[in-house]
Coordinates of C-alpha atoms (C1' of nucleotides) in Angstrom, one line a residue:
Chain A
M1118 CA 20.8 -0.7 21.0
T1119 CA 20.8 -0.2 17.2
D1120 CA 19.2 -3.7 17.1
D1121 CA 15.9 -2.2 17.9
P1122 CA 13.7 -3.3 14.9
Y1123 CA 11.2 -0.5 15.3
A1124 CA 13.7 1.9 13.9
L1125 CA 11.2 4.4 12.8
S1126 CA 9.4 4.9 16.2
G1127 CA 10.4 7.9 18.3
P1128 CA 12.6 10.7 17.4
Q1129 CA 14.0 10.7 13.7
S1130 CA 16.9 12.6 12.4
H1131 CA 15.3 13.5 9.1
D1132 CA 11.9 14.4 7.7
F1133 CA 12.0 11.4 5.2
W1134 CA 12.3 8.0 7.0
A1135 CA 14.6 6.6 4.4
K1136 CA 17.0 9.3 5.2
S1137 CA 17.0 8.6 8.9
I1138 CA 17.6 4.9 8.1
A1139 CA 20.4 5.9 5.8
R1140 CA 22.1 7.9 8.6
R1141 CA 21.9 4.9 11.0
I1142 CA 23.6 2.9 8.3
T1143 CA 26.3 5.1 7.7
E1144 CA 27.1 5.8 11.2
R1145 CA 28.3 2.3 11.1
D1146 CA 31.3 3.4 9.1
L1147 CA 31.1 0.4 6.5
D1148 CA 33.0 -0.2 3.4
D1149 CA 31.4 0.4 -0.1
P1150 CA 29.3 -1.2 -1.4
I1151 CA 26.7 -1.3 1.2
V1152 CA 24.5 -4.3 0.8
I1153 CA 20.8 -4.0 1.4
K1154 CA 18.6 -7.1 1.2
G1155 CA 15.1 -8.3 1.2
G1156 CA 13.7 -11.6 0.9
I1157 CA 10.6 -13.3 -0.4
S1158 CA 9.7 -16.9 -0.6
P1159 CA 8.4 -17.8 -4.1
S1160 CA 5.4 -19.8 -2.7
G1161 CA 2.9 -18.2 -5.0
V1162 CA 1.6 -15.1 -6.6
P1163 CA 3.7 -12.1 -5.3
H1164 CA 1.2 -9.4 -4.2
L1165 CA 1.7 -5.7 -3.6
G1166 CA 2.5 -6.3 0.2
N1167 CA 5.5 -8.6 -0.7
M1168 CA 7.0 -5.7 -2.6
N1169 CA 7.9 -3.9 0.6
E1170 CA 10.7 -6.3 0.8
I1171 CA 12.1 -4.5 -2.3
A1172 CA 10.4 -1.0 -2.4
R1173 CA 11.5 -0.1 1.1
G1174 CA 15.0 -1.0 0.5
Y1175 CA 15.1 0.9 -2.8
F1176 CA 14.4 4.2 -1.0
V1177 CA 17.1 3.6 1.6
A1178 CA 19.4 2.7 -1.2
E1179 CA 18.5 6.1 -3.1
A1180 CA 19.1 8.0 0.2
L1181 CA 22.6 6.4 0.5
R1182 CA 23.5 7.2 -3.0
D1183 CA 22.7 10.7 -2.3
R1184 CA 25.4 10.5 0.2
N1185 CA 27.6 9.2 -2.8
R1186 CA 27.6 5.8 -1.5
T1187 CA 27.7 2.6 -3.6
V1188 CA 24.8 0.3 -2.9
R1189 CA 24.1 -3.2 -3.9
Q1190 CA 20.4 -4.0 -3.5
V1191 CA 19.5 -7.8 -3.5
F1192 CA 16.7 -9.9 -2.8
T1193 CA 17.0 -13.5 -1.9
A1194 CA 14.3 -15.8 -3.4
D1195 CA 14.1 -18.2 -0.4
D1196 CA 13.5 -20.9 -2.8
R1197 CA 14.8 -23.9 -1.0
D1198 CA 11.9 -23.6 1.5
P1199 CA 9.6 -26.7 1.1
L1200 CA 6.1 -26.2 -0.4
R1201 CA 3.9 -26.8 2.4
R1202 CA 0.5 -26.2 1.0
L1203 CA -0.9 -25.6 -2.4
P1204 CA -1.9 -22.2 -3.2
R1205 CA -5.6 -21.6 -4.3
T1206 CA -4.5 -19.4 -7.1
L1207 CA -1.4 -19.3 -9.3
A1208 CA -0.2 -17.0 -12.1
D1209 CA 1.4 -17.3 -15.4
L1210 CA 4.4 -15.3 -16.4
D1211 CA 2.3 -12.5 -17.6
G1212 CA 0.7 -12.1 -14.1
N1213 CA -2.8 -13.6 -15.3
T1214 CA -4.1 -15.5 -12.3
V1215 CA -5.6 -19.0 -12.7
G1216 CA -7.0 -21.5 -10.3
L1217 CA -5.4 -24.4 -9.0
G1218 CA -7.7 -26.5 -11.1
D1219 CA -6.4 -25.1 -14.2
V1220 CA -3.0 -26.7 -13.7
D1221 CA -2.1 -30.4 -12.7
A1222 CA -2.8 -30.0 -9.1
G1223 CA -2.2 -33.6 -8.5
A1224 CA 1.2 -33.4 -9.7
L1225 CA 1.8 -30.3 -7.5
G1226 CA 0.2 -32.2 -4.5
R1227 CA 2.5 -35.0 -4.9
N1228 CA 5.6 -32.7 -4.6
L1229 CA 4.6 -31.3 -1.2
G1230 CA 7.6 -31.2 1.1
K1231 CA 10.1 -30.6 -1.7
P1232 CA 11.9 -27.4 -2.1
Y1233 CA 10.4 -25.0 -4.6
T1234 CA 13.3 -25.3 -6.9
A1235 CA 12.9 -29.2 -7.0
I1236 CA 9.3 -29.0 -8.0
P1237 CA 8.5 -28.9 -11.8
D1238 CA 6.9 -25.6 -13.0
P1239 CA 3.2 -26.0 -13.3
F1240 CA 3.2 -23.7 -16.2
G1241 CA 5.9 -25.6 -17.9
C1242 CA 7.8 -22.4 -18.8
C1243 CA 10.6 -22.2 -16.2
D1244 CA 13.1 -24.6 -14.7
S1245 CA 10.9 -25.1 -11.6
Y1246 CA 8.1 -23.9 -9.5
G1247 CA 10.5 -21.6 -7.5
A1248 CA 12.1 -20.2 -10.6
H1249 CA 8.5 -19.3 -12.0
F1250 CA 7.6 -17.5 -9.1
S1251 CA 10.8 -15.8 -8.7
A1252 CA 10.5 -14.5 -12.1
L1253 CA 7.2 -13.1 -11.1
I1254 CA 8.9 -11.3 -8.4
E1255 CA 11.5 -9.8 -10.6
R1256 CA 9.0 -8.9 -13.1
S1257 CA 7.2 -7.0 -10.4
A1258 CA 10.4 -5.2 -9.4
D1259 CA 11.0 -4.4 -13.0
R1260 CA 7.4 -2.7 -13.3
L1261 CA 8.2 -0.8 -10.3
E1262 CA 11.4 0.2 -12.2
I1263 CA 13.6 -0.8 -9.2
P1264 CA 16.8 -2.4 -10.2
V1265 CA 17.6 -5.3 -7.9
E1266 CA 19.8 -8.4 -8.0
T1267 CA 18.2 -11.7 -7.5
V1268 CA 19.8 -14.3 -5.4
S1269 CA 18.7 -17.8 -5.2
N1270 CA 18.9 -19.4 -1.9
T1271 CA 19.1 -22.8 -3.6
E1272 CA 22.0 -21.7 -5.8
L1273 CA 23.8 -20.5 -2.4
Y1274 CA 23.7 -24.0 -1.0
E1275 CA 24.4 -25.8 -4.2
S1276 CA 27.4 -23.6 -5.1
G1277 CA 28.9 -24.1 -1.7
A1278 CA 28.3 -20.5 -0.7
F1279 CA 26.6 -21.6 2.5
E1280 CA 28.8 -24.4 3.1
D1281 CA 31.3 -22.7 5.6
V1282 CA 28.5 -21.3 7.7
T1283 CA 26.8 -24.5 7.6
R1284 CA 29.7 -26.3 8.7
Y1285 CA 30.5 -23.7 11.5
L1286 CA 26.9 -24.0 12.9
L1287 CA 27.2 -27.9 12.9
E1288 CA 30.4 -27.8 14.7
H1289 CA 28.9 -25.4 17.2
R1290 CA 25.6 -27.1 17.1
E1291 CA 25.3 -27.3 20.9
Q1292 CA 25.7 -23.5 21.3
A1293 CA 23.5 -22.9 18.4
R1294 CA 20.8 -25.0 20.1
D1295 CA 21.2 -23.2 23.5
V1296 CA 20.9 -19.9 22.1
L1297 CA 17.9 -20.6 19.9
A1298 CA 16.2 -22.5 23.1
N1299 CA 16.0 -18.9 24.6
Y1300 CA 13.7 -18.1 21.9
Q1301 CA 11.9 -21.3 21.0
N1302 CA 10.3 -23.6 23.6
T1303 CA 10.3 -26.6 21.4
V1304 CA 14.0 -26.8 20.7
G1305 CA 15.1 -30.2 22.2
D1306 CA 18.2 -32.1 22.8
D1307 CA 17.9 -33.8 19.2
Y1308 CA 17.9 -30.4 17.6
V1309 CA 20.4 -29.9 14.8
P1310 CA 20.5 -26.9 12.9
F1311 CA 20.5 -28.4 9.5
R1312 CA 17.6 -30.2 7.6
P1313 CA 19.0 -32.6 5.1
I1314 CA 17.1 -33.1 1.9
C1315 CA 16.1 -36.8 1.5
G1316 CA 17.9 -38.5 -1.1
D1317 CA 15.1 -40.8 -1.7
C1318 CA 11.8 -38.9 -1.4
G1319 CA 13.3 -35.3 -1.8
H1320 CA 11.6 -33.9 1.2
V1321 CA 13.1 -31.5 3.4
T1322 CA 13.5 -33.1 6.6
E1323 CA 13.0 -31.8 10.3
T1324 CA 15.6 -30.4 12.6
N1325 CA 15.5 -33.7 14.5
S1326 CA 16.4 -35.9 11.5
V1327 CA 20.0 -35.9 11.7
R1328 CA 21.6 -38.8 13.5
S1329 CA 25.4 -38.3 13.1
V1330 CA 27.6 -35.5 11.9
D1331 CA 31.1 -36.0 10.0
L1332 CA 32.5 -32.6 9.6
D1333 CA 35.7 -34.0 8.0
A1334 CA 33.8 -35.7 5.4
G1335 CA 31.4 -32.8 5.2
T1336 CA 28.4 -35.1 5.5
V1337 CA 25.5 -35.9 8.0
T1338 CA 23.5 -39.2 8.3
Y1339 CA 19.8 -38.6 8.5
V1340 CA 16.5 -40.6 8.8
C1341 CA 13.6 -39.0 6.8
T1342 CA 10.9 -37.7 9.0
D1343 CA 7.5 -36.4 9.0
V1344 CA 7.1 -32.7 8.7
E1345 CA 4.4 -30.7 10.2
A1346 CA 2.8 -28.3 8.0
G1347 CA 0.1 -26.3 9.6
D1348 CA -2.5 -28.6 10.6
R1349 CA -1.4 -31.2 8.5
T1350 CA 1.7 -33.6 8.4
I1351 CA 3.7 -34.3 5.3
E1352 CA 5.0 -37.9 5.7
G1353 CA 8.6 -38.8 5.4
C1354 CA 9.7 -42.0 3.9
S1355 CA 11.9 -43.1 6.8
H1356 CA 14.8 -43.4 4.5
E1357 CA 18.2 -43.6 6.1
G1358 CA 20.8 -41.8 4.1
V1359 CA 23.9 -39.5 3.9
A1360 CA 23.7 -35.9 2.8
T1361 CA 26.3 -33.5 2.2
L1362 CA 26.3 -30.0 3.7
R1363 CA 25.0 -28.8 0.3
E1364 CA 22.2 -31.1 0.3
G1365 CA 20.0 -29.6 2.8
K1366 CA 18.9 -26.2 4.3
L1367 CA 19.5 -24.4 7.5
P1368 CA 16.4 -23.7 9.5
W1369 CA 15.0 -20.2 9.0
R1370 CA 16.1 -18.8 12.5
F1371 CA 19.7 -19.7 11.3
E1372 CA 19.3 -19.2 7.5
W1373 CA 18.5 -15.7 7.9
P1374 CA 21.7 -14.8 9.8
A1375 CA 23.7 -17.0 7.5
Q1376 CA 22.5 -14.9 4.6
W1377 CA 23.5 -11.8 6.4
H1378 CA 27.0 -13.6 7.0
V1379 CA 27.3 -14.8 3.4
L1380 CA 26.0 -11.7 1.6
G1381 CA 27.5 -9.2 3.9
V1382 CA 24.1 -7.6 4.6
D1383 CA 24.1 -4.1 6.1
F1384 CA 20.5 -3.3 6.1
E1385 CA 17.2 -5.3 5.8
P1386 CA 13.6 -4.2 6.1
F1387 CA 11.3 -6.8 7.2
G1388 CA 7.4 -7.4 8.2
K1389 CA 6.3 -7.0 11.6
D1390 CA 5.8 -10.6 12.0
H1391 CA 9.6 -10.9 12.2
A1392 CA 10.1 -8.3 14.6
E1393 CA 9.4 -10.2 18.0
G1394 CA 10.3 -13.7 16.5
S1395 CA 13.1 -14.4 14.0
W1396 CA 14.8 -10.9 14.3
P1397 CA 15.7 -11.1 18.1
S1398 CA 16.9 -14.6 17.8
G1399 CA 18.7 -13.7 14.5
V1400 CA 20.6 -10.9 16.2
D1401 CA 21.7 -13.2 19.0
I1402 CA 22.8 -15.9 16.6
S1403 CA 24.6 -13.4 14.4
R1404 CA 26.5 -11.7 17.3
N1405 CA 27.1 -14.5 19.6
V1406 CA 27.3 -17.6 17.5
L1407 CA 28.7 -16.3 14.2
S1408 CA 30.5 -13.2 15.7
D1409 CA 29.1 -10.9 13.0
V1410 CA 27.2 -7.6 13.4
P1411 CA 23.6 -8.0 12.2
P1412 CA 22.4 -5.5 9.7
V1413 CA 20.4 -2.4 10.5
P1414 CA 16.9 -3.5 10.9
M1415 CA 13.7 -1.8 9.9
T1416 CA 10.2 -3.1 10.7
Y1417 CA 7.3 -2.3 8.6
E1418 CA 3.8 -2.5 9.0
W1419 CA 1.6 -4.6 6.6
F1420 CA -0.6 -3.4 4.0
T1421 CA -4.5 -4.1 3.8
L1422 CA -6.3 -4.3 0.5
D1423 CA -9.5 -2.5 0.5
G1424 CA -9.7 -2.7 4.3
R1425 CA -8.9 -6.5 4.7
P1426 CA -5.6 -8.4 4.9
F1427 CA -3.9 -9.6 1.8
S1428 CA -4.7 -13.2 1.5
S1429 CA -3.2 -15.4 -1.1
S1430 CA -5.2 -18.4 -0.2
D1431 CA -8.6 -16.4 -0.4
G1432 CA -7.5 -14.8 -3.6
H1433 CA -7.7 -11.4 -2.0
V1434 CA -4.6 -9.8 -3.7
V1435 CA -3.6 -7.4 -6.0
T1436 CA -0.2 -7.5 -8.0
V1437 CA 2.1 -5.1 -9.1
G1438 CA 1.3 -6.0 -12.7
E1439 CA -2.4 -5.3 -12.0
V1440 CA -1.8 -1.9 -10.4
V1441 CA 0.3 -0.6 -13.1
E1442 CA -2.4 -1.0 -15.5
F1443 CA -4.5 1.9 -13.9
L1444 CA -1.7 4.1 -12.6
E1445 CA 1.7 5.3 -13.4
P1446 CA 4.7 3.3 -11.9
E1447 CA 5.8 6.7 -10.0
V1448 CA 2.5 6.9 -8.3
L1449 CA 2.9 3.4 -7.0
R1450 CA 6.3 4.1 -6.0
Y1451 CA 5.1 7.1 -3.9
F1452 CA 2.9 4.7 -2.0
F1453 CA 6.0 3.0 -0.7
T1454 CA 7.5 6.3 0.4
K1455 CA 4.9 6.6 3.1
D1456 CA 5.8 5.9 6.8
P1457 CA 6.5 2.1 6.9
S1458 CA 5.7 2.0 10.7
R1459 CA 2.0 2.8 10.1
A1460 CA -0.3 0.2 8.7
R1461 CA -1.8 1.2 5.2
D1462 CA -4.7 0.4 3.3
F1463 CA -4.4 0.1 -0.6
S1464 CA -7.8 0.6 -2.1
V1465 CA -8.4 0.0 -5.6
E1466 CA -11.8 1.5 -5.5
R1467 CA -10.3 4.7 -4.4
I1468 CA -7.2 4.6 -6.2
D1469 CA -8.2 8.2 -7.4
Q1470 CA -7.3 9.4 -4.0
L1471 CA -3.8 8.0 -4.1
V1472 CA -3.2 9.6 -7.5
N1473 CA -4.5 12.9 -6.2
E1474 CA -2.1 12.7 -3.3
F1475 CA 0.8 12.1 -5.7
D1476 CA 0.1 14.9 -7.8
E1477 CA 0.0 17.1 -4.8
F1478 CA 3.4 15.5 -3.7
E1479 CA 4.7 16.4 -7.1
R1480 CA 3.3 20.0 -7.1
T1481 CA 5.0 20.5 -3.5
Y1482 CA 8.3 19.4 -5.1
F1483 CA 8.1 21.8 -8.0
E1484 CA 6.2 24.8 -6.6
E1485 CA 7.1 24.4 -2.9
V1486 CA 3.7 25.8 -2.1
G1487 CA 0.4 24.8 -0.4
S1488 CA 2.2 22.6 2.4
D1489 CA 4.2 23.0 5.4
R1490 CA 7.8 23.1 5.7
R1491 CA 8.2 19.5 6.8
T1492 CA 6.2 18.2 3.9
T1493 CA 8.2 20.4 1.5
R1494 CA 11.4 19.1 2.8
E1495 CA 10.1 15.4 2.5
A1496 CA 9.1 16.0 -1.0
S1497 CA 12.3 17.6 -1.9
V1498 CA 14.1 14.4 -0.8
A1499 CA 11.6 11.7 -1.8
Y1500 CA 10.4 13.0 -5.3
P1501 CA 13.5 12.4 -7.0
A1502 CA 13.7 8.8 -5.9
V1503 CA 10.0 8.2 -7.1
V1504 CA 10.4 9.5 -10.7
D1505 CA 12.8 8.1 -13.2
A1506 CA 14.3 11.6 -13.7
V1507 CA 13.5 15.0 -12.7
S1508 CA 12.8 17.0 -15.5
E1509 CA 10.5 19.7 -16.1
Q1510 CA 7.0 19.5 -14.2
P1511 CA 4.7 17.3 -16.1
I1512 CA 1.2 18.2 -16.8
R1513 CA -1.1 16.1 -14.7
L1514 CA -4.8 15.5 -15.6
P1515 CA -7.0 15.3 -12.4
Y1516 CA -7.4 11.4 -12.3
T1517 CA -11.1 11.2 -12.4
F1518 CA -11.3 13.9 -15.3
A1519 CA -9.0 11.5 -17.0
A1520 CA -11.6 8.8 -16.5
V1521 CA -14.3 10.9 -17.9
L1522 CA -12.0 11.5 -21.2
G1523 CA -11.8 7.7 -21.2
M1524 CA -15.5 7.6 -22.3
T1525 CA -14.3 8.5 -25.6
D1526 CA -11.8 6.7 -28.0
D1527 CA -11.4 10.0 -30.0
A1528 CA -7.6 11.3 -29.1
D1529 CA -8.5 14.6 -30.5
L1530 CA -11.7 14.8 -28.5
R1531 CA -9.9 14.0 -25.3
E1532 CA -7.3 16.6 -26.0
A1533 CA -10.0 19.3 -26.9
M1534 CA -12.0 18.5 -23.7
A1535 CA -8.9 18.7 -21.4
R1536 CA -8.1 21.9 -23.1
R1537 CA -11.5 23.5 -22.6
E1538 CA -11.3 22.6 -18.9
G1539 CA -8.1 24.3 -18.6
H1540 CA -5.9 21.1 -17.9
I1541 CA -3.5 21.7 -20.8
P1542 CA -1.8 25.0 -21.0
A1543 CA -2.0 26.7 -24.3
E1544 CA 1.9 26.7 -24.7
A1545 CA 2.2 23.1 -23.8
S1546 CA 4.5 21.2 -26.2
E1547 CA 3.1 18.2 -28.1
R1548 CA 5.2 15.8 -26.4
S1549 CA 4.0 17.0 -22.9
I1550 CA 0.4 16.8 -23.9
E1551 CA 0.9 13.2 -25.2
A1552 CA 2.5 12.3 -21.8
A1553 CA -0.5 14.1 -20.0
L1554 CA -3.0 12.2 -22.0
E1555 CA -1.4 8.7 -21.2
R1556 CA -3.2 9.0 -17.9
V1557 CA -6.5 8.6 -19.7
E1558 CA -5.8 5.1 -20.5
Y1559 CA -4.7 4.3 -16.9
A1560 CA -8.0 5.7 -15.7
R1561 CA -10.1 3.8 -18.3
Q1562 CA -8.7 0.6 -17.1
W1563 CA -9.6 1.7 -13.6
A1564 CA -13.1 2.5 -14.5
E1565 CA -13.5 -0.8 -16.3
R1566 CA -11.9 -2.9 -13.5
T1567 CA -14.2 -1.3 -10.9
D1568 CA -16.9 -0.9 -13.0
N1569 CA -17.5 2.5 -11.3
A1570 CA -19.2 5.7 -12.1
Y1571 CA -16.9 6.5 -14.9
N1572 CA -17.2 3.3 -16.7
Y1573 CA -19.3 4.6 -19.7
R1574 CA -18.4 4.7 -23.4
L1575 CA -19.3 7.2 -25.9
E1576 CA -20.9 5.6 -28.8
A1577 CA -19.0 6.4 -31.8
D1578 CA -21.9 5.4 -34.1
L1579 CA -25.7 6.1 -33.6
P1580 CA -27.0 3.1 -31.4
S1581 CA -30.3 1.6 -32.9
V1582 CA -32.8 3.2 -30.7
A1583 CA -36.4 4.0 -31.1
F1584 CA -38.3 6.7 -29.4
D1585 CA -41.9 8.0 -29.2
S1586 CA -42.8 11.2 -31.0
D1587 CA -42.8 13.2 -27.7
T1588 CA -39.3 12.1 -27.0
E1589 CA -38.1 12.7 -30.6
E1590 CA -39.5 16.3 -30.6
A1591 CA -37.8 16.8 -27.3
L1592 CA -34.5 15.7 -28.6
D1593 CA -34.9 17.9 -31.7
E1594 CA -35.5 20.9 -29.5
L1595 CA -32.6 20.1 -27.4
A1596 CA -30.5 20.0 -30.6
S1597 CA -31.5 23.5 -31.3
V1598 CA -30.4 24.6 -27.9
V1599 CA -27.0 22.9 -28.2
E1600 CA -26.6 24.5 -31.8
R1601 CA -27.1 27.9 -30.3
E1602 CA -23.7 27.5 -28.3
A1603 CA -25.2 26.8 -25.1
D1604 CA -22.9 26.1 -22.2
G1605 CA -23.1 23.0 -19.9
E1606 CA -25.4 24.5 -17.4
T1607 CA -27.7 25.7 -19.9
I1608 CA -28.0 22.3 -21.7
Q1609 CA -28.6 20.8 -18.3
S1610 CA -31.4 23.2 -17.7
A1611 CA -32.8 22.7 -21.0
I1612 CA -33.1 18.9 -20.7
F1613 CA -35.3 19.6 -17.7
E1614 CA -37.4 22.2 -19.3
T1615 CA -37.7 20.5 -22.8
A1616 CA -38.9 17.3 -21.0
R1617 CA -41.7 19.2 -19.2
D1618 CA -42.6 20.9 -22.3
H1619 CA -43.1 17.7 -24.1
G1620 CA -44.8 16.0 -21.4
L1621 CA -41.9 13.8 -20.3
S1622 CA -40.4 13.6 -16.9
P1623 CA -36.7 14.8 -16.7
G1624 CA -35.6 11.2 -16.1
E1625 CA -37.2 10.0 -19.3
L1626 CA -35.2 12.5 -21.4
F1627 CA -32.1 11.9 -19.5
T1628 CA -32.4 8.3 -20.2
A1629 CA -33.0 8.9 -24.0
G1630 CA -29.9 11.1 -24.0
Y1631 CA -27.8 8.3 -22.3
R1632 CA -29.0 5.7 -24.6
L1633 CA -28.2 8.0 -27.8
F1634 CA -24.5 8.7 -26.5
F1635 CA -23.5 5.9 -24.2
G1636 CA -26.0 3.0 -25.1
T1637 CA -26.8 2.8 -21.3
E1638 CA -29.6 4.1 -19.1
Q1639 CA -27.2 6.3 -17.1
G1640 CA -24.2 8.1 -17.5
P1641 CA -22.1 11.2 -16.4
K1642 CA -23.8 14.5 -15.7
L1643 CA -25.2 15.1 -19.3
G1644 CA -25.3 18.8 -19.7
P1645 CA -21.8 19.7 -19.1
F1646 CA -20.5 16.7 -20.7
L1647 CA -22.3 17.4 -24.0
A1648 CA -21.0 20.9 -23.8
E1649 CA -17.5 19.4 -24.2
L1650 CA -18.1 17.5 -27.1
D1651 CA -18.1 18.7 -30.8
R1652 CA -21.0 20.7 -31.3
A1653 CA -21.9 19.6 -34.7
F1654 CA -21.7 16.0 -33.6
V1655 CA -24.0 16.4 -30.7
V1656 CA -26.6 18.1 -32.7
R1657 CA -26.5 15.4 -35.4
R1658 CA -26.6 12.7 -32.7
L1659 CA -29.6 14.4 -30.9
R1660 CA -31.3 14.4 -34.3
R1661 CA -30.5 10.6 -34.6
E1662 CA -28.8 11.4 -38.0
A1663 CA -25.3 9.9 -37.1
Chain B
rG1048 C1' -1.6 -15.0 29.7
rG1049 C1' 3.2 -12.3 28.5
rG1050 C1' 5.8 -9.1 24.9
rC1051 C1' 5.7 -5.5 21.0
rU1052 C1' 3.4 -2.1 17.4
rG1053 C1' -0.7 1.0 16.2
rG1054 C1' -5.5 3.9 17.3
rU1055 C1' -6.4 11.7 14.8
rA1056 C1' -13.2 13.8 10.7
rG1057 C1' -17.9 9.1 7.3
rC1058 C1' -13.2 7.2 4.3
rU1059 C1' -7.8 7.6 3.3
rC1060 C1' -4.1 9.9 5.9
rA1061 C1' -0.7 14.5 7.7
rG1062 C1' 0.7 16.6 12.2
rU1063 C1' 3.9 13.3 17.8
rU1064 C1' 11.4 13.9 16.7
rA1065 C1' 11.4 19.8 19.6
rG1066 C1' 4.3 20.5 24.1
rG1067 C1' 2.1 26.4 21.5
rC1068 C1' -5.0 27.8 17.4
rA1069 C1' -7.2 20.4 15.3
rG1070 C1' -5.2 19.8 9.5
rA1071 C1' -5.5 18.0 4.0
rG1072 C1' -7.7 15.1 0.2
rC1073 C1' -12.0 12.3 -0.8
rG1074 C1' -17.0 11.5 0.6
rA1075 C1' -21.6 13.9 2.3
rC1076 C1' -24.5 18.2 1.8
rG1077 C1' -25.5 23.0 -0.8
rG1078 C1' -24.9 26.2 -5.3
rA1079 C1' -29.9 31.9 -8.3
rC1080 C1' -33.4 30.5 -12.4
rU1081 C1' -40.1 25.9 -13.7
rC1082 C1' -33.7 21.7 -12.2
rU1083 C1' -33.1 13.8 -8.7
rU1084 C1' -28.3 12.6 -13.1
rA1085 C1' -21.9 11.1 -11.0
rA1086 C1' -16.3 15.2 -14.7
rU1087 C1' -14.6 20.4 -14.0
rC1088 C1' -15.7 24.9 -10.6
rC1089 C1' -17.5 27.6 -5.9
rG1090 C1' -19.1 26.8 -0.9
rU1091 C1' -20.8 24.4 3.7
rC1092 C1' -20.8 20.9 7.3
rG1093 C1' -17.9 17.4 9.7
rG1094 C1' -13.7 16.0 15.8
rU1095 C1' -14.5 12.9 23.4
rC1096 C1' -7.0 13.2 18.5
rG1097 C1' -9.5 5.1 21.5
rG1098 C1' -11.4 6.0 27.2
rG1099 C1' -9.9 7.8 32.0
rG1100 C1' -6.4 10.2 35.3
rG1101 C1' -1.8 13.0 36.0
rU1102 C1' 2.3 16.9 34.8
rU1103 C1' 2.1 21.9 32.7
rC1104 C1' 0.5 28.7 31.9
rA1105 C1' -0.4 25.3 27.8
rA1106 C1' -1.0 18.0 25.9
rA1107 C1' -2.9 14.8 19.7
rU1108 C1' 2.3 15.3 21.5
rC1109 C1' 5.2 13.8 28.0
rC1110 C1' 3.8 10.2 32.4
rC1111 C1' 0.3 6.5 34.5
rU1112 C1' -3.8 3.2 33.6
rC1113 C1' -7.5 0.9 31.0
rC1114 C1' -10.0 -0.5 26.1
rC1115 C1' -9.8 -2.1 20.9
rA1116 C1' -6.9 -4.1 16.5
rG1117 C1' -2.5 -6.5 14.4
rC1118 C1' 1.8 -9.3 15.2
rC1119 C1' 5.2 -12.5 18.1
rC1120 C1' 6.0 -15.8 22.2
rG1121 C1' 4.0 -23.6 18.4
rC1122 C1' 5.6 -25.2 13.2
rC1123 C1' 6.9 -22.5 8.9
rA1124 C1' 8.8 -18.3 6.5

RNA sequence: GGGCUGGUAGCUCAGUUAGGCAGAGCGACGGACUCUUAAUCCGUCGGUCGGGGGUUCAAAUCCCUCCCAGCCCGCCA
């Protein structure tokens, strides 16, 4: 009954889902360390959705550590899986994406059917294709500041860690086949739960390639077969050979329970695609073939990106590396504290909303106001796991305001504007102000990336512009208004009035202002913005002097 | 076709554990004065809680049924 993968539907014991899961785990009376696992196939660029495998487990790990348990969080790089099709986009180790055409696609194509770890790295920087993309996954975890231990599946095979369980499954292959046949219609009499790697062409062969098993010698004989990959066939070479139990891989439906067995996994989150497929069969295999206890499960719903599913092949992806260019890592971690049983949209366009939510979440933790009791309790548990270390409450500039500050490179001006708007308390320490202003760079990146309403830059030097005499006179008059210590609304009104007084439409004068200050036709609401700037500078600029 | 998960304001989501006034943020709209200009501030509008039925003094919440979306029931992971 604890095998129900929808662990988070129905009554929960705690306000924060990770605590409810932690309780389920501790109810099992396990020895330390408790092992939490996730798994990702290093088939291409790891996107934000893939990070569920690591981030969800992290919050459970933290909840267990709160109970003074020792936790080991691992993720398996499922890198013995064969490359089945070429990804359309790849990424170098810095996360910069490149098209398939930018690497030697032909060389990659010739390696279809081989394990990721047996394929040369198209970038030439890592030991293999698998190592390259595993490194990218690790880097994503690093950027989320989540400590995980990477386990290479290939390494588990080659080191012999999988050998005993492989031998056991081959010894009991009829039972294994019978159990799996309850879940997969295509399991035939020739099914063997082992896929030897062809000694000649290097392909991972199919589950019907084994011809004989010699457990005493620890070998199988096989015939290299074709492999179905989606709508295509990767041709085998018909080579007849002998493979040891370390020279092949278990089919996924067995490999997963075998990982639990070998690594002693106590908890594993997984995507909804597993919930009705490999999870139930995995439980059955674990309990009834391997005589194990399967881990506590947790299904998570998938993310969408700007309303559409993540799609590596269509290039509709966003990586952790990209996201942490425009928000703080703790904000991204906060995203993963949300209820995993609900599908979630991650919107780059509306990233300001997520940051606002995080700020509210943080305020709830420190001030315990403005929210209901449940939310407060949730924040009190989840917040410490989201930030590096709980210290004093940080100063947070509203994200879109930070984007406005990003229109200027002048650090002093940024601070002055933030102070004037009351976002920095008078007694704030230099250190805390510096930290607060770091958000400006994030918001600036966001504005540039989405090219949105905040993507303007204050021109440090006078742009080369020419105006007619009416406009010049209007600008001079406006300069006088600003000189008289006018506030934002007054300047805004003055733009309209001055324009009319000089026979211009307000739009023409606005445009002239945007040209002078931003070198563009449009910009932020001009009056209040100019009011925030240094008076003398604004006056000089309006007079076209500097 | 069968099974599973989800559906709450224009958008993103809380609220469903234990039935008790329908919520937040964003967006939109409005903010005297000769005023189309995106930050900040103030305010307003915004709902068939997917539809229908039932239980109940009372239902977003419990039960039945239907609709829609996603996933699984082939391969692969």
